[in-house]
GROMACS .gro file of C-alpha atoms in nm:
model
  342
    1UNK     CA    1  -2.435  -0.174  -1.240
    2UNK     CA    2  -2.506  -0.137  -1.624
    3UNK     CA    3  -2.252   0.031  -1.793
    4UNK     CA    4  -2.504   0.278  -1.960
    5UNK     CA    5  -2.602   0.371  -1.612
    6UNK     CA    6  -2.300   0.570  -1.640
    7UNK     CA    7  -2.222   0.671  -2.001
    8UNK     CA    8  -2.369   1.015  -1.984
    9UNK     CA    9  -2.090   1.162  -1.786
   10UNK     CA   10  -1.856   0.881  -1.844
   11UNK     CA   11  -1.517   1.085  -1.928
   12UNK     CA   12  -1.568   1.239  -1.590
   13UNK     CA   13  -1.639   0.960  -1.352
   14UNK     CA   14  -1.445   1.030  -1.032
   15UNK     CA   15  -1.405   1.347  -1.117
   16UNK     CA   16  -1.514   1.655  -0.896
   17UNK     CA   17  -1.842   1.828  -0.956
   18UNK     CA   18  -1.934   2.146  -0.799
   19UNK     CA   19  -2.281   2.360  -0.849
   20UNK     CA   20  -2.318   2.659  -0.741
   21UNK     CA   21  -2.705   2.762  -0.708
   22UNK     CA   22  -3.002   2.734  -0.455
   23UNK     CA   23  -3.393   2.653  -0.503
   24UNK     CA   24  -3.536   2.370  -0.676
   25UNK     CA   25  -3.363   2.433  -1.001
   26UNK     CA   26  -3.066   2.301  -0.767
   27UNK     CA   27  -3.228   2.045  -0.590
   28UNK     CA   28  -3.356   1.849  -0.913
   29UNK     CA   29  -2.991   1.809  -1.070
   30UNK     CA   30  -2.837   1.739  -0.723
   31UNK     CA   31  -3.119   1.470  -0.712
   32UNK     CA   32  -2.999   1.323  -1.085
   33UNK     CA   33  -2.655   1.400  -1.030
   34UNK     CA   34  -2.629   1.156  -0.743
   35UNK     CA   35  -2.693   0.879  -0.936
   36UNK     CA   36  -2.351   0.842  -1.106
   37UNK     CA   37  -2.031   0.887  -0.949
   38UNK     CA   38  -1.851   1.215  -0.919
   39UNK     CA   39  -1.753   1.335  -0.619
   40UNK     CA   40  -2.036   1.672  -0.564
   41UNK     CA   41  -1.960   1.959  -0.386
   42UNK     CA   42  -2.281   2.182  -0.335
   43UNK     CA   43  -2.263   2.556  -0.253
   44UNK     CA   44  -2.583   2.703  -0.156
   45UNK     CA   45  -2.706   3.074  -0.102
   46UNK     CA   46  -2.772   3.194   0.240
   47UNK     CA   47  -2.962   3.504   0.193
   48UNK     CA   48  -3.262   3.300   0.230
   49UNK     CA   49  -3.523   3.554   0.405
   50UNK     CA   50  -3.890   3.382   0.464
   51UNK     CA   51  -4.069   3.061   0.615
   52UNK     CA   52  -3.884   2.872   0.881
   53UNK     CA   53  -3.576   3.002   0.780
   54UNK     CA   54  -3.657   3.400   0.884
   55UNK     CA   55  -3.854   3.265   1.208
   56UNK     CA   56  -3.616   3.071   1.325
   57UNK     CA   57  -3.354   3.364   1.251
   58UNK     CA   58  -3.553   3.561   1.424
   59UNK     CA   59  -3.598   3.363   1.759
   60UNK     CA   60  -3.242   3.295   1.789
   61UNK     CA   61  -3.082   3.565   1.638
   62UNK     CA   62  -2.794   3.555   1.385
   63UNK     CA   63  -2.898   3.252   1.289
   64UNK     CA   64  -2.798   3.186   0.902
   65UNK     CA   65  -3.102   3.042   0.703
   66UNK     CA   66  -3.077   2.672   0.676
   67UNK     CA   67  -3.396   2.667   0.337
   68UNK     CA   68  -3.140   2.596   0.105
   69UNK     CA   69  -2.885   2.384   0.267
   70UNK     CA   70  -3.161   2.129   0.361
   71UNK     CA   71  -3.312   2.097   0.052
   72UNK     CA   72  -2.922   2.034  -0.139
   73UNK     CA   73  -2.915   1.774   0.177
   74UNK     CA   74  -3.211   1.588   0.083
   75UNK     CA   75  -3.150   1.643  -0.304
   76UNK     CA   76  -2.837   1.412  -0.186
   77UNK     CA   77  -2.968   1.174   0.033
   78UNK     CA   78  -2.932   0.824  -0.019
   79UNK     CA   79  -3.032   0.662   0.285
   80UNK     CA   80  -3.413   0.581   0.183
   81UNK     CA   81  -3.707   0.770   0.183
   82UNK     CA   82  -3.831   0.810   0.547
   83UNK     CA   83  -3.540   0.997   0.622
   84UNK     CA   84  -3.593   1.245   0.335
   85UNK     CA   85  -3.954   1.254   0.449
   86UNK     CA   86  -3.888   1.340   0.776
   87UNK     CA   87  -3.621   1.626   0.662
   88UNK     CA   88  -3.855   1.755   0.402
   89UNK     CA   89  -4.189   1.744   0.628
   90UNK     CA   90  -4.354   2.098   0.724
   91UNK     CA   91  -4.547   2.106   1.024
   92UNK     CA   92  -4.923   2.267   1.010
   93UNK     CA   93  -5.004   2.635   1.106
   94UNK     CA   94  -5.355   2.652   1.259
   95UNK     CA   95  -5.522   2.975   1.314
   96UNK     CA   96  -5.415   2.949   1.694
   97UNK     CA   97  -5.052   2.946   1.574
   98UNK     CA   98  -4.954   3.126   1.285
   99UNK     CA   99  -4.616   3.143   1.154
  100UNK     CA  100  -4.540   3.431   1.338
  101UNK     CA  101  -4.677   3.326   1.665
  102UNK     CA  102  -4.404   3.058   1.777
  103UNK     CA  103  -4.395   2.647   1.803
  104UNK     CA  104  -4.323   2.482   1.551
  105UNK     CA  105  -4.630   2.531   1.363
  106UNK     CA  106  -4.525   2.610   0.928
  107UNK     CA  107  -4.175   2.496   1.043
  108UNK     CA  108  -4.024   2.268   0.823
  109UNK     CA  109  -3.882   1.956   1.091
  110UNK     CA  110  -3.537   1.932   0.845
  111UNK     CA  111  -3.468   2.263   0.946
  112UNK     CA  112  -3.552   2.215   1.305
  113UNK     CA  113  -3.300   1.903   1.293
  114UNK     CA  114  -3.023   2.080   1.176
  115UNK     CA  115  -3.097   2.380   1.412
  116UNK     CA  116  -3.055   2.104   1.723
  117UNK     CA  117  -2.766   1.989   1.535
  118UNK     CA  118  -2.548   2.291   1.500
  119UNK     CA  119  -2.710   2.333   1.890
  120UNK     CA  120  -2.508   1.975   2.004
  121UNK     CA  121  -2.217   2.123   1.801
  122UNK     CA  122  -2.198   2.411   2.012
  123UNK     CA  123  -2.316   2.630   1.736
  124UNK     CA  124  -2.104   2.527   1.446
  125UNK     CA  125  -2.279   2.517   1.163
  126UNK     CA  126  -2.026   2.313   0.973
  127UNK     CA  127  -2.003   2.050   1.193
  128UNK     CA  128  -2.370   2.011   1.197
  129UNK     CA  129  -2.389   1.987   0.806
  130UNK     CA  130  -2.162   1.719   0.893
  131UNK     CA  131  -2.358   1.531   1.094
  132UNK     CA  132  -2.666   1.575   0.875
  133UNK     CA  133  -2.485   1.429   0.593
  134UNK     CA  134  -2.365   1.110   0.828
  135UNK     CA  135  -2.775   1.096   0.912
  136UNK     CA  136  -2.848   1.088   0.530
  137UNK     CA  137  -2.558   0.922   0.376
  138UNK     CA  138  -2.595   1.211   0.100
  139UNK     CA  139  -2.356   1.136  -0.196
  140UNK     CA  140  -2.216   1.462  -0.184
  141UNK     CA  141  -2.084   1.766   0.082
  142UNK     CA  142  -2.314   2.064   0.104
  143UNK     CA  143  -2.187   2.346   0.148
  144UNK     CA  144  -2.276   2.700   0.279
  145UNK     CA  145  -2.140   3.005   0.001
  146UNK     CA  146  -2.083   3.226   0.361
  147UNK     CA  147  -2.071   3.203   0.743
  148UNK     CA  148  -2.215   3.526   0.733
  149UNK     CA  149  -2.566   3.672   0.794
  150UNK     CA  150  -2.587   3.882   0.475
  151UNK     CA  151  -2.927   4.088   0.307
  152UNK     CA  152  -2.930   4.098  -0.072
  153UNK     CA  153  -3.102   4.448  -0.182
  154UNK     CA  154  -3.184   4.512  -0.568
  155UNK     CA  155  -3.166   4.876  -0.667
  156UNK     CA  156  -3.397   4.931  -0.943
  157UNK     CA  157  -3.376   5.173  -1.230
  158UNK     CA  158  -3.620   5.442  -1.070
  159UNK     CA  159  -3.348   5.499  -0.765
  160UNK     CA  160  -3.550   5.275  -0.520
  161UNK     CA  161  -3.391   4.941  -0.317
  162UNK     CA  162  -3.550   4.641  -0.311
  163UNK     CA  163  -3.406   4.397   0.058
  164UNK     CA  164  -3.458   4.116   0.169
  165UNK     CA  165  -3.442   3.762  -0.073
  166UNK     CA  166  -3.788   3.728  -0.073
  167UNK     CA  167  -3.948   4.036  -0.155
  168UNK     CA  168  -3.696   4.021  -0.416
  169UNK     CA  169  -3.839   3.694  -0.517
  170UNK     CA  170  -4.210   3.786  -0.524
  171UNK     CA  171  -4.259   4.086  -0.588
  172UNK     CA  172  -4.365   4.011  -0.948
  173UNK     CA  173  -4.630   3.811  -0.740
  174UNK     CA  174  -4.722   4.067  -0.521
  175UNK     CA  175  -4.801   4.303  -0.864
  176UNK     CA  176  -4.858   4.147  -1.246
  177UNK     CA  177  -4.811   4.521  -1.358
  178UNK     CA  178  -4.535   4.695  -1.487
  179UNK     CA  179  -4.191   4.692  -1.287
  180UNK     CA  180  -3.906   4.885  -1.281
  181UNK     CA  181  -3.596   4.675  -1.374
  182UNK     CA  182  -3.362   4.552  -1.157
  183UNK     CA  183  -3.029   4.757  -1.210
  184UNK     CA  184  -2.755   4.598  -0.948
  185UNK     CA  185  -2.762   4.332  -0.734
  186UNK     CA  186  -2.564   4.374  -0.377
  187UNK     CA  187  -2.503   4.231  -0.074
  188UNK     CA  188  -2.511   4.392   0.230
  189UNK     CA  189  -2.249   4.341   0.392
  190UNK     CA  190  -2.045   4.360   0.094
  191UNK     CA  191  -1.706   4.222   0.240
  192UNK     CA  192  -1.902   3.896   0.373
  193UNK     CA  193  -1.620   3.589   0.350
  194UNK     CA  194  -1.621   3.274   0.170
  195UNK     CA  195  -1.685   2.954   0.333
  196UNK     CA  196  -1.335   2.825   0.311
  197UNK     CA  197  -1.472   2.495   0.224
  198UNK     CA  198  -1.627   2.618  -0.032
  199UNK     CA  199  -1.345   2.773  -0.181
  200UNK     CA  200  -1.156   2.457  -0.150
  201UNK     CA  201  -1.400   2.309  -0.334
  202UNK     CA  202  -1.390   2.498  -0.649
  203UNK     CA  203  -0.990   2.517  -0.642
  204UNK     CA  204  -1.015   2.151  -0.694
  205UNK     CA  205  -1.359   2.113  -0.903
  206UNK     CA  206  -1.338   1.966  -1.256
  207UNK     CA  207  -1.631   2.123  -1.328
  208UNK     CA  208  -1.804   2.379  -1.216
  209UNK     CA  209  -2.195   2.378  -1.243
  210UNK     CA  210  -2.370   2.747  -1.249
  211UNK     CA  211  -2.804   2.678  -1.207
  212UNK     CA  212  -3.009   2.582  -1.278
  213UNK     CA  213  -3.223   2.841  -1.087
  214UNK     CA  214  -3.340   3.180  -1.078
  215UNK     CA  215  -3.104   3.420  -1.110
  216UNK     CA  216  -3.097   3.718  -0.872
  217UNK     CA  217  -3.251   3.518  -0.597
  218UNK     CA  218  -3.024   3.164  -0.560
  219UNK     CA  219  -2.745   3.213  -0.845
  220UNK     CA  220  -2.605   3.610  -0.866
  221UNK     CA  221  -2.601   3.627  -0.460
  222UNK     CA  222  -2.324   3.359  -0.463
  223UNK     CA  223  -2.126   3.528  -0.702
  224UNK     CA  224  -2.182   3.839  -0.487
  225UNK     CA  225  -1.916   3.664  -0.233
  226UNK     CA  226  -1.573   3.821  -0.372
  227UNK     CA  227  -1.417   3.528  -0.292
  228UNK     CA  228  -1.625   3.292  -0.485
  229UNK     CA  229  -1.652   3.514  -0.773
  230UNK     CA  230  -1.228   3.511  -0.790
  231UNK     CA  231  -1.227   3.141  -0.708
  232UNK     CA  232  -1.455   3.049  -1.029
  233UNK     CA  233  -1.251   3.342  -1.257
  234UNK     CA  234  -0.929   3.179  -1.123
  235UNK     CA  235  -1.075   2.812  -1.162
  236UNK     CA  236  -0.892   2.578  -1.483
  237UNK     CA  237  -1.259   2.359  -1.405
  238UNK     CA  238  -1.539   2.407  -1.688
  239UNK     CA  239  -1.758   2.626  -1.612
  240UNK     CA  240  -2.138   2.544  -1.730
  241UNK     CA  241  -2.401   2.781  -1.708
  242UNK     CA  242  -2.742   2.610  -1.701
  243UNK     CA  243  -2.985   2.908  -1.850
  244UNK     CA  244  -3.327   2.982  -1.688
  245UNK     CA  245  -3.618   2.786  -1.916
  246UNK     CA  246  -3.866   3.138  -1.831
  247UNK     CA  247  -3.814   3.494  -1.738
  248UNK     CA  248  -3.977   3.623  -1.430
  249UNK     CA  249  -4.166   3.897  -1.400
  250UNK     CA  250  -4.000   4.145  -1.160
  251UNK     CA  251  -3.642   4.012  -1.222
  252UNK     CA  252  -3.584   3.919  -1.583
  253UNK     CA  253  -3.864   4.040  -1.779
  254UNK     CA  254  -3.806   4.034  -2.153
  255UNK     CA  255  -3.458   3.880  -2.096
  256UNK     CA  256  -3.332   3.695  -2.379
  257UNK     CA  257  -3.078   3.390  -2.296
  258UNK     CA  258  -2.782   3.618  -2.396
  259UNK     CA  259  -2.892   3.861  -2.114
  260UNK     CA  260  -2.912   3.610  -1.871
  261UNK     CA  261  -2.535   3.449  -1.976
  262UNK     CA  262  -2.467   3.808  -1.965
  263UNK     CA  263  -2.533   3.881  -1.612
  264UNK     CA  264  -2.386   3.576  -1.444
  265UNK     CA  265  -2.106   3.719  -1.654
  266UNK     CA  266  -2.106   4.100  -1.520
  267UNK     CA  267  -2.154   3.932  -1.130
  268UNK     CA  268  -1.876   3.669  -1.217
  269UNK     CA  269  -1.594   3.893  -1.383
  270UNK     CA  270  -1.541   3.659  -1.619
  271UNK     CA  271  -1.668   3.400  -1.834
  272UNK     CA  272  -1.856   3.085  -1.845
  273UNK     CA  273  -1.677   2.767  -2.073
  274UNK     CA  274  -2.041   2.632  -2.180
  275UNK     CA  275  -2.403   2.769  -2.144
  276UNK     CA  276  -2.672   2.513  -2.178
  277UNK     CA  277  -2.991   2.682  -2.345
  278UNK     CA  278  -3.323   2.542  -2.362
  279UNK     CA  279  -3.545   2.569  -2.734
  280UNK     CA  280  -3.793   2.281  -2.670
  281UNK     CA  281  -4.155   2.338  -2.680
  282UNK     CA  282  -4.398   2.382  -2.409
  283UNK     CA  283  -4.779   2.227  -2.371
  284UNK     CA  284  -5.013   2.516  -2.475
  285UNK     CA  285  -5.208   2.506  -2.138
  286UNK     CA  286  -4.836   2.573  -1.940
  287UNK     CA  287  -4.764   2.843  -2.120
  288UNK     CA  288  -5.115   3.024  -2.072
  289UNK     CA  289  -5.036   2.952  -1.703
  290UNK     CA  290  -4.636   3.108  -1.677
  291UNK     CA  291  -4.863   3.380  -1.917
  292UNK     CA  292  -5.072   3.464  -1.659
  293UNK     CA  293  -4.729   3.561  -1.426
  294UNK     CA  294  -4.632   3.720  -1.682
  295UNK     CA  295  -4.352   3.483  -1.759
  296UNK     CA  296  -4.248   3.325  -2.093
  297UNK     CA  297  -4.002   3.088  -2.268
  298UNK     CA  298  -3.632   3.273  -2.290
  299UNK     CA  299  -3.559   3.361  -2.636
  300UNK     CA  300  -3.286   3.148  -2.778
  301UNK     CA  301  -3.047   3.451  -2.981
  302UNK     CA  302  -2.786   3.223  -3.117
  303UNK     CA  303  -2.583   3.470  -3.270
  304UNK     CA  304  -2.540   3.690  -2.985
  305UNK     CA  305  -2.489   3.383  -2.750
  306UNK     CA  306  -2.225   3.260  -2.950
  307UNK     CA  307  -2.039   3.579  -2.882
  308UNK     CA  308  -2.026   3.554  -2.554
  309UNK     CA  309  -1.971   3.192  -2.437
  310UNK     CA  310  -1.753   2.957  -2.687
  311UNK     CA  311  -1.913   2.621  -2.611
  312UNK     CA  312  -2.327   2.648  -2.652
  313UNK     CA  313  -2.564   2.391  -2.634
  314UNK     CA  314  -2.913   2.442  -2.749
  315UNK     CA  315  -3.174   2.163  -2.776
  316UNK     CA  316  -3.474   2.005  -2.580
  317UNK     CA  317  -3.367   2.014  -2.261
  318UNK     CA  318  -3.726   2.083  -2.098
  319UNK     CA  319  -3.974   1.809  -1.943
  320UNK     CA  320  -4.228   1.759  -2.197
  321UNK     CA  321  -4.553   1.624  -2.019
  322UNK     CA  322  -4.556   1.854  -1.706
  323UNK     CA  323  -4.761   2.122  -1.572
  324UNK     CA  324  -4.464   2.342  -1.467
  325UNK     CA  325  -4.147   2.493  -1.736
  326UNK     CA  326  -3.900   2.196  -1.557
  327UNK     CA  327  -3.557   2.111  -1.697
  328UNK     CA  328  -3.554   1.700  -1.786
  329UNK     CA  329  -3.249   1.643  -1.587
  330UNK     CA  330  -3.134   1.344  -1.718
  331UNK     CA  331  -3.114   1.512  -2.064
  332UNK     CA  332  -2.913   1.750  -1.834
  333UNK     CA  333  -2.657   1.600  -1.707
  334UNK     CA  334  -2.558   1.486  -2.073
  335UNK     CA  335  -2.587   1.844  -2.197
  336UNK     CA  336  -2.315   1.929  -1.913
  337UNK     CA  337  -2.081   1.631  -1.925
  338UNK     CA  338  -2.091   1.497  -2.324
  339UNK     CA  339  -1.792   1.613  -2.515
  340UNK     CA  340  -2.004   1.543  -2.857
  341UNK     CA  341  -2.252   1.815  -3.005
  342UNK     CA  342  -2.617   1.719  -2.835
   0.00000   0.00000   0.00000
């Protein structure tokens, strides 16, 4: 291969690579960060709570939601693009058979396939993963954050609890009004164990990738795992935190980047090595649409971000000609890995 294929993230070729996240924000730099050759460990939330994932919780109780750890899967894939077709394809619901009605109508097939694997593995999730990764030839291990069925709940500053991932995740959808701010983020149950793979991962980990993605819904709930919080803290890896390109409404309104760095700081109990901030212009017409969600590009405050985090990165790190607020992940991955100031 070239040798510029490579040179972004040269100085750590070999070397182990482990994000921490969930969402697309994760599965566009998995798909980038296959391309060159660290050795990627993936840990992914499990406190999905809608779409396939909740029905098929529901039918067969105790089930963890499997959302996130296909998409990290497919973000890894290498073995063509039927087989990340078929994991990524969603049946149709008809009228007849809505998603609450059983079959497989609005289930997504990738989750069905790793539902019959961890079924031929006599319920071990693990295992399954596994095998799904054999299936894909994905260039990295995915990895579940917990074993455990947990709820995240957001108690908000006028004494009421938010449960439940996705009303978490869209209620700011659900009302373009004022919200009350989210005050703590918790899990429930609290004590909920590490995957010990994971842990093992980030013991090892050369570097440790926070995001990109949004935070109280696929970053925070990871760090909510005591043991993965303590594993990072205790980690000699760097630790990057990619910051969000918008605040959400109903999460992060008016947050600037330092409030975001911040929080993944508060949730962590300790601190990142790098943060990786976006100040890169958006098309007028995208911003009039995150405007009418009542989203809008994070504030860059330089001075308070350099108190917090000693390593910060600001530049153009946003896709250009799109329709959505995207990081350009190849600009990315150098923001992350170069040693020089981008």
């Amino acid at each position: 291969m070239p040798e510029q294929y490579y040179r972004p993230g040269e100085r750590h070729v070999g070397k182990r690579v482990v994000t921490i996240g969930g969402g697309s924000g994760t599965f566009a730099l998995l798909s980038h960060l296959k391309k060159y050759p660290y050795n990627i460990s993936a840990i992914v939330t499990m406190s999905d709570s809608g779409g396939s994932s909740r029905r098929l919780m529901d039918e067969f109780r105790r089930q963890l939601p499997l959302g996130d750890l296909r998409m990290s899967l497919v973000a890894l894939a290498r073995n063509g693009a039927l087989w990340r077709e078929v994991f990524m394809h969603r049946f149709e619901s008809t009228d007849e058979q809505g998603e609450g009605k059983g079959g497989v109508g609005g289930h997504s097939l990738g989750n069905l396939i790793l539902k019959g694997l961890q079924d031929i593995n006599n319920g071990d999730l693990m295992l399954a993963i596994e095998d799904a990764q054999e299936l894909l030839n994905t260039a990295g291990r995915v990895l579940p954050v917990t074993l455990t069925q947990t709820t995240i709940c957001a108690d908000l500053e006028d004494g009421t609890t938010i449960c439940g991932e996705t009303e978490i995740d869209t209620r700011g959808k659900k009302n373009l009004g004022p919200l009350s701010p989210i005050v703590r983020l918790r899990m429930v149950p609290e004590d909920a164990p590490a995957c010990p793979q994971a842990i093992r991962a980030i013991r090892r980990a050369d570097v440790i990738i926070i995001g990109p993605g949004d935070l109280y819904t696929s970053l925070i709930p990871n760090l909510l795992v005591k043991d993965i919080a303590r594993a990072v803290r205790e980690s000699e890896a760097e630790k990057v935190y990619v910051c969000n390109l918008m605040t959400k409404h109903g999460e992060t309104d008016g947050y600037k980047a330092s409030d975001f760095v911040s929080e993944i700081h508060r949730y962590l109990g300790g601190r990142v090595d790098r943060v990786i901030v976006n100040d890169g212009p958006f098309p007028p017409e995208v911003l009039r649409t995150y405007a009418e969600e009542k989203s809008e590009p994070v504030a860059v405050d330089r001075a308070r971000l350099a108190k917090l985090v000693p390593n910060v990165v600001i530049g153009h790190f946003n896709l250009e000609d799109d329709m959505l607020a995207r990081h350009d992940p190849e600009r990315l991955v150098r923001a992350i890995f170069s040693s020089e100031p981008f």
